Structures are given as structure tokens and as C-alpha cells.
Coordinates of C-alpha atoms in Angstrom, one line a residue:
M1 CA -91.3 4.6 -12.0
A2 CA -88.0 2.7 -12.2
P3 CA -87.8 1.0 -15.6
S4 CA -86.9 -2.4 -14.0
S5 CA -90.1 -2.5 -12.0
I6 CA -92.4 -2.1 -15.0
D7 CA -94.5 -5.1 -16.0
V8 CA -94.9 -4.4 -19.7
D9 CA -97.0 -7.4 -20.5
A10 CA -99.5 -6.5 -17.8
L11 CA -99.5 -2.9 -18.9
V12 CA -100.2 -3.6 -22.6
G13 CA -102.7 -6.3 -21.7
A14 CA -104.7 -3.8 -19.6
A15 CA -104.5 -1.0 -22.1
P16 CA -107.0 -0.2 -24.9
P17 CA -106.2 -2.7 -27.7
S18 CA -105.8 -0.2 -30.6
A19 CA -104.9 3.4 -31.5
G20 CA -108.6 4.1 -32.0
A21 CA -109.6 2.7 -28.6
L22 CA -106.7 4.5 -27.0
F23 CA -108.0 7.8 -28.5
R24 CA -111.4 7.2 -27.0
W25 CA -109.8 6.3 -23.7
R26 CA -108.0 9.6 -23.6
V27 CA -111.2 11.6 -24.3
E28 CA -112.9 9.8 -21.4
Q29 CA -110.0 10.5 -19.0
T30 CA -109.6 14.2 -19.7
P31 CA -112.6 15.4 -21.8
A32 CA -112.3 19.1 -20.9
K33 CA -108.5 19.3 -21.0
E34 CA -106.8 21.1 -23.9
A35 CA -105.8 18.6 -26.6
F36 CA -104.3 20.8 -29.3
R37 CA -103.7 24.4 -30.2
Y38 CA -103.0 25.5 -33.7
P39 CA -102.7 28.7 -35.8
D40 CA -105.8 29.8 -37.7
A41 CA -105.8 31.6 -41.0
H42 CA -104.6 34.8 -39.3
D43 CA -101.9 33.0 -37.4
Q44 CA -103.8 33.4 -34.1
W45 CA -103.6 30.3 -31.9
V46 CA -106.8 28.4 -31.5
S47 CA -107.3 25.8 -28.7
I48 CA -109.5 22.7 -28.7
D49 CA -110.2 20.2 -25.9
W50 CA -110.5 16.4 -26.1
T51 CA -114.3 16.5 -26.4
E52 CA -114.2 18.8 -29.4
T53 CA -111.3 16.7 -30.9
R54 CA -113.5 13.6 -30.6
S55 CA -116.4 15.4 -32.3
R56 CA -114.3 16.2 -35.3
V57 CA -112.6 12.8 -35.4
D58 CA -115.9 10.9 -35.2
A59 CA -117.4 12.9 -38.0
Y60 CA -114.3 12.2 -40.2
A61 CA -114.2 8.5 -39.3
A62 CA -117.9 8.1 -40.1
G63 CA -117.3 10.0 -43.3
L64 CA -114.6 7.5 -44.3
L65 CA -117.0 4.6 -43.5
A66 CA -119.6 6.3 -45.6
L67 CA -117.1 6.2 -48.5
G68 CA -116.9 2.5 -48.1
L69 CA -113.6 2.2 -46.1
Q70 CA -113.1 -1.4 -45.0
R71 CA -111.2 -2.9 -42.1
E72 CA -107.4 -2.4 -42.4
Q73 CA -107.8 -0.7 -45.8
R74 CA -105.2 2.0 -46.3
V75 CA -105.8 5.7 -46.5
A76 CA -102.8 7.7 -47.6
I77 CA -102.1 11.2 -46.2
V78 CA -99.8 13.6 -48.1
S79 CA -99.5 16.9 -46.3
N80 CA -97.3 19.1 -44.2
T81 CA -97.8 18.9 -40.4
R82 CA -101.1 20.6 -39.4
I83 CA -104.0 19.9 -37.1
E84 CA -106.0 18.4 -40.0
W85 CA -103.3 15.7 -40.5
I86 CA -103.7 14.7 -36.8
L87 CA -107.5 14.6 -36.8
T88 CA -107.6 12.6 -40.0
D89 CA -105.0 10.1 -38.8
Y90 CA -107.0 9.5 -35.6
A91 CA -110.2 9.2 -37.8
I92 CA -108.6 6.6 -40.0
N93 CA -107.7 4.3 -37.1
C94 CA -111.2 4.9 -35.5
A95 CA -112.8 3.8 -38.8
G96 CA -110.7 0.6 -38.6
G97 CA -108.4 1.6 -41.5
A98 CA -104.7 2.0 -41.6
T99 CA -102.8 5.2 -42.4
T100 CA -100.2 5.3 -45.2
T101 CA -97.9 8.3 -44.6
I102 CA -96.4 10.1 -47.6
Y103 CA -93.8 13.0 -47.3
P104 CA -95.2 16.1 -48.9
N105 CA -92.0 16.5 -50.9
T106 CA -92.2 13.0 -52.4
Q107 CA -92.2 13.1 -56.1
G108 CA -92.9 11.2 -59.3
R109 CA -92.4 7.4 -59.3
D110 CA -91.8 7.3 -55.5
F111 CA -95.2 8.9 -54.9
A112 CA -96.9 6.5 -57.4
H113 CA -95.1 3.5 -55.9
I114 CA -96.2 4.3 -52.3
V115 CA -99.8 4.8 -53.3
T116 CA -100.0 1.6 -55.4
D117 CA -97.8 -0.7 -53.3
S118 CA -99.8 0.3 -50.2
G119 CA -103.1 -0.4 -51.9
S120 CA -104.4 2.9 -50.6
V121 CA -108.0 3.4 -51.7
I122 CA -108.4 7.0 -50.4
L123 CA -105.9 9.8 -50.7
V124 CA -106.0 12.7 -48.2
A125 CA -104.1 15.6 -49.9
E126 CA -103.1 18.9 -48.4
N127 CA -104.0 20.9 -51.6
E128 CA -104.4 20.6 -55.4
E129 CA -100.6 20.6 -55.9
Q130 CA -100.5 17.3 -54.0
L131 CA -103.5 16.0 -55.8
A132 CA -101.8 16.7 -59.1
K133 CA -99.2 14.0 -58.2
L134 CA -102.0 11.4 -58.2
D135 CA -103.2 12.6 -61.6
S136 CA -99.8 12.1 -63.1
S137 CA -99.9 8.4 -62.4
A138 CA -102.5 6.4 -64.3
E139 CA -102.1 3.3 -62.1
A140 CA -102.3 5.3 -58.8
E141 CA -105.2 7.4 -60.1
A142 CA -107.2 4.3 -61.1
Q143 CA -106.7 2.7 -57.7
V144 CA -107.7 5.6 -55.5
R145 CA -111.5 5.8 -55.2
H146 CA -111.8 9.1 -53.3
V147 CA -109.7 12.1 -52.5
I148 CA -110.1 14.4 -49.5
L149 CA -108.6 17.9 -49.7
F150 CA -107.5 20.0 -46.7
D151 CA -107.3 23.1 -48.9
G152 CA -109.1 23.6 -52.2
E153 CA -112.5 22.9 -53.8
G154 CA -114.1 19.4 -54.1
D155 CA -116.6 18.2 -56.6
G156 CA -118.7 16.6 -54.0
E157 CA -118.3 13.1 -55.5
R158 CA -114.8 11.7 -56.0
V159 CA -113.0 14.8 -54.6
L160 CA -114.3 16.0 -51.2
T161 CA -113.2 18.8 -48.9
L162 CA -112.7 17.9 -45.3
D163 CA -116.0 19.7 -44.5
Q164 CA -117.8 17.6 -47.1
L165 CA -116.3 14.5 -45.6
A166 CA -117.5 15.5 -42.1
E167 CA -121.0 16.3 -43.5
R168 CA -121.3 12.8 -44.9
G169 CA -120.1 11.4 -41.6
R170 CA -122.6 13.3 -39.5
E171 CA -125.4 12.1 -41.8
L172 CA -124.3 8.5 -41.2
L173 CA -124.0 9.0 -37.5
A174 CA -127.5 10.4 -37.4
S175 CA -128.9 7.2 -38.9
D176 CA -126.4 4.8 -37.3
P177 CA -124.9 6.3 -34.0
G178 CA -122.8 3.3 -33.2
V179 CA -121.1 2.9 -36.6
V180 CA -117.7 4.3 -35.4
D181 CA -117.9 2.4 -32.1
R182 CA -118.3 -0.8 -34.0
A183 CA -115.4 0.0 -36.3
I184 CA -113.1 0.6 -33.3
A185 CA -114.3 -2.6 -31.6
S186 CA -113.5 -4.6 -34.7
I187 CA -109.7 -3.8 -34.6
G188 CA -107.3 -5.9 -32.4
I189 CA -103.8 -5.1 -31.2
D190 CA -102.0 -7.1 -33.9
D191 CA -104.0 -5.5 -36.8
L192 CA -102.3 -3.1 -39.2
A193 CA -102.4 0.5 -38.0
T194 CA -99.8 2.4 -40.1
L195 CA -97.8 1.9 -43.3
I196 CA -94.7 4.2 -43.3
Y197 CA -92.4 4.0 -46.3
T198 CA -88.7 4.3 -45.6
S199 CA -87.2 6.5 -48.3
G200 CA -83.9 4.7 -48.1
T201 CA -80.7 5.9 -49.7
T202 CA -81.0 3.4 -52.5
G203 CA -83.9 1.7 -54.4
M204 CA -87.6 2.1 -54.1
P205 CA -89.2 3.0 -50.7
K206 CA -90.1 0.0 -48.4
G207 CA -93.4 -0.1 -46.7
V208 CA -93.0 -0.7 -43.0
E209 CA -96.0 -2.4 -41.4
L210 CA -96.7 -1.2 -37.9
T211 CA -99.5 -2.7 -35.9
H212 CA -101.6 -1.2 -33.1
R213 CA -99.4 -3.1 -30.6
C214 CA -96.5 -0.8 -31.6
W215 CA -98.4 2.4 -30.7
V216 CA -100.2 1.1 -27.6
Y217 CA -97.0 -0.3 -26.2
Q218 CA -95.0 2.9 -26.5
A219 CA -97.9 5.0 -25.2
V220 CA -98.3 3.1 -22.0
V221 CA -94.6 2.5 -21.4
L222 CA -93.6 6.1 -21.8
N223 CA -96.4 7.2 -19.6
E224 CA -95.2 4.8 -16.9
L225 CA -91.6 6.1 -17.2
E226 CA -93.0 9.6 -16.3
L227 CA -90.6 11.2 -18.8
I228 CA -93.2 13.8 -19.7
S229 CA -95.8 15.4 -17.4
P230 CA -99.5 15.3 -18.3
S231 CA -99.6 19.0 -17.7
A232 CA -96.8 19.7 -20.2
L233 CA -97.2 21.4 -23.6
Q234 CA -95.4 20.1 -26.6
Y235 CA -94.4 22.1 -29.6
L236 CA -94.9 19.8 -32.7
W237 CA -93.5 20.8 -36.1
L238 CA -91.9 17.4 -37.1
P239 CA -93.2 15.8 -40.3
L240 CA -96.0 13.5 -39.3
S241 CA -95.2 11.4 -42.3
H242 CA -92.0 10.4 -40.3
V243 CA -92.3 7.7 -37.7
F244 CA -91.0 10.1 -35.0
G245 CA -93.7 12.6 -35.5
K246 CA -96.4 9.9 -35.8
D247 CA -95.2 8.3 -32.6
L248 CA -95.7 11.6 -30.7
L249 CA -99.4 11.6 -31.5
T250 CA -99.9 8.2 -29.8
I251 CA -97.6 9.0 -26.9
Q252 CA -99.8 12.1 -26.3
L253 CA -102.8 9.8 -26.0
G254 CA -101.1 7.7 -23.4
I255 CA -99.8 10.6 -21.2
G256 CA -102.4 13.3 -21.9
F257 CA -100.2 16.4 -22.5
S258 CA -101.2 19.1 -24.8
T259 CA -99.7 19.9 -28.2
A260 CA -99.2 23.1 -30.1
V261 CA -99.1 22.2 -33.8
D262 CA -97.4 24.1 -36.6
G263 CA -95.4 22.4 -39.3
R264 CA -93.9 25.5 -40.8
I265 CA -90.2 25.3 -40.1
D266 CA -89.7 29.0 -40.7
R267 CA -92.2 29.6 -37.8
I268 CA -90.5 27.4 -35.2
V269 CA -88.7 30.2 -33.3
S270 CA -91.7 32.6 -33.3
G271 CA -94.1 29.7 -32.5
L272 CA -92.0 28.7 -29.5
G273 CA -92.1 32.3 -28.3
E274 CA -95.8 32.5 -28.7
T275 CA -96.7 29.2 -27.0
H276 CA -94.0 28.7 -24.3
P277 CA -93.9 24.9 -24.5
N278 CA -92.3 22.6 -22.0
F279 CA -90.7 20.3 -24.6
M280 CA -90.0 19.9 -28.3
C281 CA -88.7 17.1 -30.4
G282 CA -86.5 17.7 -33.5
A283 CA -83.9 16.4 -35.8
P284 CA -80.2 17.3 -35.1
R285 CA -80.1 19.9 -37.9
I286 CA -82.6 22.1 -36.0
F287 CA -80.4 22.3 -33.0
E288 CA -77.3 22.8 -35.1
K289 CA -79.1 25.7 -36.8
V290 CA -80.1 27.3 -33.5
R291 CA -76.6 27.1 -32.2
A292 CA -75.1 28.4 -35.4
A293 CA -77.5 31.4 -35.5
V294 CA -76.7 32.3 -31.9
M295 CA -72.9 32.0 -32.5
L296 CA -73.1 34.1 -35.6
S297 CA -75.3 36.8 -34.1
S298 CA -73.4 37.1 -30.9
P299 CA -71.0 40.0 -30.7
R300 CA -67.4 39.0 -31.2
R301 CA -65.7 42.1 -29.8
G302 CA -66.2 44.7 -27.1
V303 CA -67.8 44.1 -23.7
K304 CA -70.7 42.1 -24.9
G305 CA -68.4 39.7 -26.7
R306 CA -66.2 39.2 -23.7
I307 CA -69.3 38.6 -21.5
A308 CA -70.6 35.9 -23.9
R309 CA -67.3 34.1 -24.0
W310 CA -67.0 34.3 -20.3
A311 CA -70.5 32.9 -19.8
F312 CA -70.0 29.9 -22.0
A313 CA -66.6 29.2 -20.3
V314 CA -68.4 29.2 -17.0
G315 CA -71.1 26.9 -18.5
R316 CA -68.4 24.5 -19.7
A317 CA -66.7 24.4 -16.3
S318 CA -70.0 23.7 -14.6
R319 CA -70.9 20.7 -16.8
E320 CA -68.9 18.0 -14.9
Y321 CA -70.6 18.9 -11.6
R322 CA -74.1 19.2 -13.0
L323 CA -73.8 16.0 -15.1
A324 CA -72.7 14.2 -12.0
G325 CA -75.6 15.6 -9.9
K326 CA -73.2 17.5 -7.7
S327 CA -73.6 21.0 -6.3
L328 CA -71.4 23.7 -7.8
P329 CA -68.7 25.2 -5.7
P330 CA -69.9 28.5 -4.2
A331 CA -67.8 30.8 -6.5
M332 CA -68.8 28.8 -9.6
S333 CA -72.5 28.8 -8.5
L334 CA -72.4 32.6 -8.2
A335 CA -70.7 32.9 -11.6
Y336 CA -73.2 30.6 -13.3
T337 CA -76.1 32.6 -11.9
V338 CA -74.6 35.8 -13.3
A339 CA -73.9 34.0 -16.7
D340 CA -77.5 32.8 -16.8
R341 CA -78.9 36.2 -16.1
L342 CA -76.7 38.0 -18.6
V343 CA -76.5 35.5 -21.5
F344 CA -78.2 32.1 -21.1
S345 CA -81.6 33.6 -20.1
K346 CA -81.8 35.3 -23.5
L347 CA -81.3 32.1 -25.3
K348 CA -83.9 30.4 -23.1
D349 CA -86.3 33.3 -23.9
R350 CA -85.8 32.7 -27.7
V351 CA -87.2 29.2 -27.3
G352 CA -90.2 30.2 -25.2
G353 CA -88.6 30.6 -21.8
N354 CA -90.3 27.5 -20.4
V355 CA -88.5 24.5 -22.0
D356 CA -87.7 21.6 -19.6
F357 CA -85.9 19.6 -22.3
F358 CA -85.6 19.0 -26.1
V359 CA -85.5 15.6 -27.6
S360 CA -83.3 14.9 -30.6
G361 CA -83.9 12.0 -32.9
S362 CA -83.9 10.6 -36.5
A363 CA -80.1 11.0 -36.8
K364 CA -77.1 11.2 -34.5
L365 CA -76.7 14.5 -32.6
S366 CA -73.2 15.9 -32.3
S367 CA -72.0 15.7 -28.7
Q368 CA -70.5 19.1 -29.2
V369 CA -73.9 20.6 -30.0
Q370 CA -75.5 18.8 -27.1
A371 CA -72.8 20.0 -24.7
W372 CA -73.2 23.6 -25.9
F373 CA -76.9 23.6 -25.1
Y374 CA -76.2 22.0 -21.7
S375 CA -73.7 24.7 -20.8
A376 CA -76.4 27.2 -21.3
G377 CA -78.8 25.3 -19.1
L378 CA -80.9 23.7 -21.9
V379 CA -81.1 19.9 -21.9
V380 CA -81.2 18.1 -25.2
V381 CA -82.0 14.5 -24.8
E382 CA -81.1 12.0 -27.5
G383 CA -83.4 9.1 -28.4
Y384 CA -82.9 6.2 -30.8
G385 CA -85.1 4.1 -33.0
L386 CA -86.0 3.4 -36.6
T387 CA -89.2 3.3 -38.7
E388 CA -89.0 -0.5 -38.4
T389 CA -88.9 -0.2 -34.5
G390 CA -91.7 2.3 -34.1
A391 CA -89.4 5.3 -33.6
V392 CA -88.5 5.0 -29.9
S393 CA -86.3 2.1 -28.9
C394 CA -84.1 4.0 -26.5
V395 CA -84.3 7.3 -24.8
N396 CA -81.9 9.2 -22.6
L397 CA -84.0 10.5 -19.7
P398 CA -83.5 14.2 -19.1
L399 CA -81.9 13.7 -15.6
P400 CA -79.3 12.6 -15.5
V401 CA -78.5 13.1 -19.2
R402 CA -75.5 11.3 -20.6
I403 CA -74.0 13.4 -23.4
G404 CA -73.2 11.3 -26.5
T405 CA -75.5 8.4 -25.7
V406 CA -79.1 7.7 -26.7
G407 CA -79.9 6.2 -23.3
P408 CA -81.1 2.7 -22.2
V409 CA -83.5 0.5 -24.1
L410 CA -87.2 0.9 -23.3
P411 CA -88.7 -1.6 -20.8
G412 CA -90.1 -4.5 -22.8
T413 CA -87.7 -4.1 -25.7
E414 CA -84.6 -6.1 -26.0
L415 CA -81.3 -4.9 -27.6
K416 CA -78.0 -6.6 -28.2
I417 CA -74.8 -5.9 -30.1
A418 CA -73.9 -8.5 -32.8
A419 CA -70.3 -9.7 -33.2
D420 CA -69.7 -7.1 -36.0
G421 CA -71.1 -4.3 -33.8
E422 CA -74.5 -4.1 -35.4
I423 CA -77.4 -3.2 -33.1
L424 CA -80.2 -5.8 -33.0
I425 CA -83.7 -5.0 -31.6
K426 CA -86.6 -7.2 -30.6
G427 CA -89.9 -6.1 -29.0
P428 CA -93.5 -5.1 -29.2
A429 CA -92.8 -2.0 -31.4
V430 CA -90.8 -3.9 -34.1
M431 CA -92.5 -4.0 -37.4
Q432 CA -94.6 -6.8 -38.7
G433 CA -92.6 -6.8 -41.9
Y434 CA -92.1 -4.9 -45.2
H435 CA -95.3 -4.7 -47.1
N436 CA -95.5 -7.0 -50.1
D437 CA -91.8 -7.8 -49.7
P438 CA -91.2 -11.1 -47.9
E439 CA -87.6 -11.4 -49.1
R440 CA -86.4 -8.2 -47.6
T441 CA -88.5 -8.9 -44.5
A442 CA -86.6 -12.2 -44.0
E443 CA -83.3 -10.4 -44.4
A444 CA -84.1 -7.8 -41.8
L445 CA -86.0 -9.9 -39.3
V446 CA -84.1 -13.0 -38.1
D447 CA -85.7 -14.9 -35.2
G448 CA -87.6 -11.8 -34.3
W449 CA -84.5 -9.6 -34.1
F450 CA -84.5 -6.6 -36.4
H451 CA -81.1 -5.9 -37.8
T452 CA -80.8 -2.1 -37.7
G453 CA -77.7 -1.6 -39.9
D454 CA -76.4 0.8 -37.2
I455 CA -73.2 0.2 -35.4
G456 CA -73.1 0.9 -31.6
K457 CA -71.9 0.0 -28.2
L458 CA -73.4 -0.4 -24.7
D459 CA -71.7 0.9 -21.6
A460 CA -71.8 -0.9 -18.2
D461 CA -75.1 0.7 -17.3
G462 CA -76.8 -0.2 -20.6
F463 CA -76.6 3.2 -22.2
L464 CA -76.3 2.9 -26.0
T465 CA -73.9 5.0 -28.1
I466 CA -74.4 5.0 -31.9
T467 CA -71.2 5.2 -33.9
D468 CA -72.2 4.9 -37.5
R469 CA -74.2 3.0 -40.2
K470 CA -72.7 -0.4 -40.9
K471 CA -72.6 0.0 -44.7
D472 CA -71.1 3.5 -44.4
L473 CA -67.9 2.7 -42.6
M474 CA -64.8 3.7 -44.6
K475 CA -61.4 2.0 -44.5
T476 CA -58.4 4.1 -45.6
S477 CA -55.6 2.6 -47.7
G478 CA -53.6 2.6 -44.5
G479 CA -56.1 0.2 -42.9
K480 CA -57.8 2.7 -40.5
Y481 CA -61.6 2.5 -40.1
V482 CA -63.4 5.8 -40.2
A483 CA -67.0 6.5 -39.3
P484 CA -68.2 9.2 -41.7
A485 CA -71.0 10.2 -39.4
K486 CA -68.4 11.2 -36.7
V487 CA -66.4 13.3 -39.1
E488 CA -69.5 14.9 -40.6
G489 CA -71.0 15.6 -37.2
V490 CA -67.9 17.4 -36.0
I491 CA -67.6 19.5 -39.1
A492 CA -71.3 20.5 -39.0
A493 CA -71.0 21.4 -35.3
T494 CA -67.8 23.4 -35.7
I495 CA -68.4 25.3 -39.0
P496 CA -71.6 27.4 -38.5
Y497 CA -71.9 28.1 -42.3
V498 CA -72.1 24.4 -43.2
S499 CA -75.5 22.8 -44.0
Q500 CA -74.5 19.4 -45.4
V501 CA -71.4 17.3 -45.2
V502 CA -70.3 14.2 -47.0
A503 CA -67.1 12.6 -45.9
V504 CA -65.2 10.5 -48.5
G505 CA -62.1 8.5 -48.4
D506 CA -62.9 4.7 -48.6
G507 CA -59.8 3.1 -49.9
R508 CA -57.9 6.4 -50.1
K509 CA -54.9 7.7 -48.2
Y510 CA -56.9 10.3 -46.3
I511 CA -60.3 11.7 -45.7
S512 CA -61.8 14.5 -47.7
A513 CA -65.2 16.2 -47.6
L514 CA -67.9 17.7 -49.8
L515 CA -69.6 20.7 -48.2
T516 CA -72.7 22.7 -48.9
L517 CA -73.5 26.0 -47.1
D518 CA -76.5 27.4 -45.4
R519 CA -78.0 30.3 -47.4
D520 CA -79.0 32.5 -44.5
N521 CA -75.8 32.2 -42.6
L522 CA -73.7 32.6 -45.8
A523 CA -75.7 35.8 -46.5
K524 CA -74.8 37.2 -43.1
W525 CA -71.1 36.4 -43.8
A526 CA -71.3 38.1 -47.2
A527 CA -72.8 41.2 -45.6
R528 CA -70.0 41.5 -43.1
H529 CA -67.4 41.0 -45.9
K530 CA -69.0 43.4 -48.3
L531 CA -69.8 40.7 -50.8
A532 CA -73.6 40.9 -50.7
D533 CA -73.7 41.6 -54.4
L534 CA -72.7 38.1 -55.2
D535 CA -75.3 35.3 -55.5
H536 CA -75.1 32.1 -53.4
A537 CA -73.2 30.0 -56.0
E538 CA -70.6 32.8 -56.5
L539 CA -70.2 33.2 -52.8
T540 CA -69.4 29.5 -52.2
Q541 CA -66.5 29.8 -54.6
S542 CA -65.0 33.1 -53.3
P543 CA -61.4 32.9 -52.1
E544 CA -62.3 34.9 -49.0
L545 CA -64.9 32.4 -48.0
R546 CA -62.4 29.6 -48.6
K547 CA -60.1 31.1 -46.1
T548 CA -62.9 31.3 -43.5
I549 CA -63.9 27.7 -44.0
E550 CA -60.2 26.6 -43.9
R551 CA -59.9 28.3 -40.5
F552 CA -62.9 26.5 -39.1
M553 CA -61.9 23.2 -40.6
G554 CA -58.6 23.4 -38.7
A555 CA -60.6 23.7 -35.5
A556 CA -62.8 20.7 -36.5
N557 CA -59.7 18.6 -37.3
G558 CA -58.5 19.3 -33.8
K559 CA -61.4 17.3 -32.5
L560 CA -60.8 14.3 -34.6
E561 CA -58.2 11.4 -34.5
R562 CA -55.3 11.9 -36.8
W563 CA -56.5 9.4 -39.4
E564 CA -60.0 11.0 -39.3
T565 CA -58.9 14.5 -40.1
V566 CA -60.1 16.1 -43.4
K567 CA -57.1 17.0 -45.5
R568 CA -59.0 18.5 -48.4
F569 CA -62.5 19.7 -49.0
A570 CA -64.7 21.1 -51.8
I571 CA -67.4 23.6 -51.4
L572 CA -70.4 22.9 -53.7
P573 CA -72.4 25.7 -55.2
S574 CA -75.8 24.5 -54.0
E575 CA -77.3 22.2 -51.4
F576 CA -78.4 18.6 -52.1
S577 CA -82.2 18.4 -52.5
V578 CA -85.0 15.9 -53.0
D579 CA -85.5 17.1 -56.5
D580 CA -82.0 16.3 -57.6
G581 CA -82.0 13.0 -55.7
G582 CA -79.3 14.0 -53.3
V583 CA -81.4 13.6 -50.2
T584 CA -84.4 11.4 -49.3
P585 CA -87.8 13.0 -48.5
N586 CA -86.9 13.0 -44.8
M587 CA -83.7 14.9 -45.7
K588 CA -81.1 12.1 -45.3
I589 CA -78.2 12.4 -47.7
R590 CA -78.0 9.7 -50.4
R591 CA -74.2 9.2 -50.1
K592 CA -73.9 7.1 -53.2
V593 CA -75.8 9.5 -55.4
V594 CA -73.8 12.4 -54.2
T595 CA -70.4 10.8 -54.6
E596 CA -71.3 9.5 -58.0
R597 CA -72.6 12.9 -59.2
Y598 CA -69.5 14.7 -57.9
A599 CA -67.0 12.0 -58.8
E600 CA -64.8 14.4 -60.7
I601 CA -64.6 16.7 -57.8
V602 CA -63.9 13.9 -55.4
E603 CA -61.1 12.7 -57.7
S604 CA -59.6 16.2 -57.7
L605 CA -59.3 16.1 -54.0
Y606 CA -56.8 13.2 -54.3
E607 CA -54.7 14.7 -57.1
E608 CA -51.2 15.4 -55.8
D609 CA -51.8 13.8 -52.4
P610 CA -50.9 16.4 -49.8
V611 CA -49.8 14.0 -47.1
E612 CA -49.3 10.3 -46.3
V613 CA -51.6 9.3 -43.4
E614 CA -51.0 6.2 -41.3

């Protein structure tokens, strides 16, 4: 349906009023249809329909009620993405509670802060390793009344296994069959559904309060847009502790597609090959890694190398026709068919052979990476949103895709650009506020408009392009503004060995960069250069590698404006991590932490300035 013809108020008004009610509605609509498939203990895929899903969810929901869960009380989940996460989250909402999501790599005081600040009374932990985090915080441990374990042994009292929770639930349902029905009926559209803590790049995490309206709105609107077919299969690996992953669970309820679930990142490629999905959502780094792996594994010489280069040249030449919806000229059409058969089909087979499109979100995707996939006949669609706006505020529909944009705003959501270029958003999916933090809520929400902190621009057709974070813009001593995300994106897309990039240069004469390198790709480089006996840290500092990176950096600089080019760079011996504070739990780089930690190296990049830059 055309977005302009959608009556959002009528849609939401006629929809089930909560995530729990929406779940029940989906079961009623397609009771025998596959809901999920997931790997068992032997990595064999198991399928369950919506009726079986309800049976499990109802038992868990009743179990939570048997433990004394009250309306809108929080239940925290700390686990990697797996089927149990999904069923437990649905159960929490069906019991009238609200889910607090915690990244499984959250540590120490951040973990304790999320549990205590959220007021979570039950903790759902993947295993005893996650449970140990609770035991290390006296305040959090005292607050949590019960723990549910996905893996491990319970004591049958305070610590229960998921099976023990279900057993308690079935006992309650036997004596009171309507207990879950009443809990669902008690929740309204503006009640709290989810608390997601934004890790942030500074300070303690902020708890974003998302109501049932957020999830119901996105489910019904995305269904109405017909972006995804009800017969489609999704491959889901995204962290469900992230708003993007969480949103996909509710969108599935609205549309009715099936989902293959496996959160193990090292299993993505094999999982795609085994399940043959129609679409997958991911962060830009996943698409960068796929592209880099293909580029590094492709033959560089001989007949195969020439064929690969020719095929991508044909793909590039075809883009302007395909993006405009025009037929290819006969000779180009024939060439593209041959290129697809010889080269592109192999790439498509590696991702399951059945993908209609990918969706990239959570950070800006490089236009270069997006165009590369499109050349090979694989559409990567960009979307845009924040935790505070319920993940999806804009989405670039697969056809026609506009490379470099995140698409138009969803029907029912308003978006405008402030005088300083900041993107402001208002709509049903925008958060209720920051939990226990009225001051920061008042700063972020002004007259209903959420101030995103992102800088962007709208084209004549209303398609949004994100340029950078407002607070990250750098200004050189020559007065030129530089968006670090642009520089970093070009470098990451051009240098296949790079895993992380931090551009620096605020107040300096020119731009420099700190680089970390991908272990797998660097190992392949080392094998080719007969340096496999060196460890990762030694390799990063080898003169031979430096020459390779310098060559790629020259290519990257050719894609940037003169004042944006990187004049000097340093290769660091290891990647930034959650443990060292260099990245947030959702893997966003903490720029300030990194630049302070490596201040001496940054200073060295400006000793004996190599060139004056306008």
C-alpha cells in the first residue's frame, strides 16, 4: 500500500492493544504456520508452529505470575540470541510485565546499574556465568527475588531452570486457566513494555522506556507497507538486547513471517546456507566483513581473476539502469547474465541462494559497500532509528533502493531537520522517557520532538541521508568541517583488513586515523607473505603490512574531499573491546575513551606536520 494512503490512527486503534495481545492475535491468525526454527543441541534445525509457541509462552507467563510478578514489573534478560530469549520475552509481556534487556557482554557496574535502576525483580540468565554477575553486586542481588536459567541447574526455589518455571506455570494454569488471559487484558497500549538501556559513549547507561504503543504501531504499519511477505523466512542473529533485534520480534507478529534463530555470529554463513532465508537484518560490520572476505578470497591473477574483475565492472555499469528501473541495453543484459552465472551466483549461494534483500541498521552503512552488493544483484536496504524511537523510524524500501539514504519516514511518524542540521523525530514509537531520569528526558524530548543527536538532510522526495553525529563533527584548524563517520566508513570499506577506525583531527591541520585490524583477514595476509609465525600484535607493526595499508589508504583518500583525506595513521596492536572500555556493549566505539587512551600516539601523528591543508 502507498504510505500516503495509510490511516495510522485507525490502524493502531483497531489493532490488539499490547504486545501480549498482539502475540495471541498472531496465534489465532496462523496457528499451524511455522513460527520459528532453531538449532538443537546437535545443530539440527527444529521447527515450531504458532500453536506450540503459545503453549510454551503461556507456561512461562503463568510461571512468572506464580512467582509473584506484578503488572509492569520488570524482568531482566541477559543472554545471547536464542529461541528461549524470544519465548521468555513474549511470556513477560503476556504476564503483564516489562522486559529489561541486558547485553550479555555487559560487565561490572553497568550490569549492576541496569538491574537496580530498572527495578528488575526477576533475572533471566543464559547460564551460570551470567548469574555470577548478579552475585558480584550486593544491591542487585538483594533486589532480584528469583533467577531463571536457560542453561544450568536450579535449586528449585530462588534459582529455577526454564523447565521448572514452565512446571510451575502449568500447575497454576491447571487451577486457574484464565490467569494469563487476565494478565494480558490488564495491559493497555500506553503501559510500559520494554526497558532498553542505551550503552552510550559516556556516562552510565540510560533506561529507555518503550510502551506497547511503540511495538504495536511498528507491527501494523510495516505490515501495511508490504515490505516483507508473510511467507518469508527471516534469519535472525542480531542481539535481542538491542532495540533493532527486539523490534523484529514484534514486526514478525504483525506480518506473520517465520524466523530462523541463531545468535552465534560464527555460524551466520553456515546458517544462511542451511536455512535459505528471504531476508536478514544486520549491522554494517557484517556486510563489510562479507565483502572483505569475498575480495580477499577471490583470485587476483589468471583467468578467474580477470573474470571476477570483468563481472564486477559489468555490475557497476548496470547500476544506473537498474536503480532507475530501466531495462539494460541488450549487450549489457547478456553480459550481466553471464557475470551472474559465473560470479554473482556463487556469492548469492553463500548467503543461502534465496535472499530478496538485506536490511542494514544500527549504524551508517558505507555507500561503497552497499553499491558493491547491488552490483552483484544483492539488495542491501538501509533503515534508521534509535533506541529512543523504537528502532525503525525510516526504511528504504527494497525497490527502488536509493543508495546512501535510509529512506523516507514511516507513516505516522514525523521528522524534521533543525536549523543546525540535527534530526528531530516525533511519533507513536518515540520513548516515554528515560527511566528515573527526568532531567535528561527533558533535554532529549522537547514538545514531543526527540532530539536524535544525528545530523542529516532530506532530499526533494523525503529520503533521509545521515551524515554524522552532531557531537562528533570535527573542525580543522583551517576551518573545514569533517564528519568522522564519512572518513571512517570510506576507510573501512576500502581496506579489507581494517576492523575499526577512529578518525581524529579536531582543531588540527589535517585528519589522521587510528586503525585496528581484523584477525582472520590479517592471518590470511600473513600466510601469503610468509609471516604466519608472527602473532597478531607483531603483524600489525610489520613494515610489510604498513606498505600494504598505505597502498589501500591512498585508494581511500581518492574517495574523500581534499580536507578529509587521512595524512597519517597508526595501526594499533589489538582491537578495542568492551572489557577495555573502548567499545560499548553493542560495539559502538567510545571515541573519547580511545583518543584519551592513545593520546601519545595521536600526538605523534602531528609531529613534523607533513603538509598544510586548507
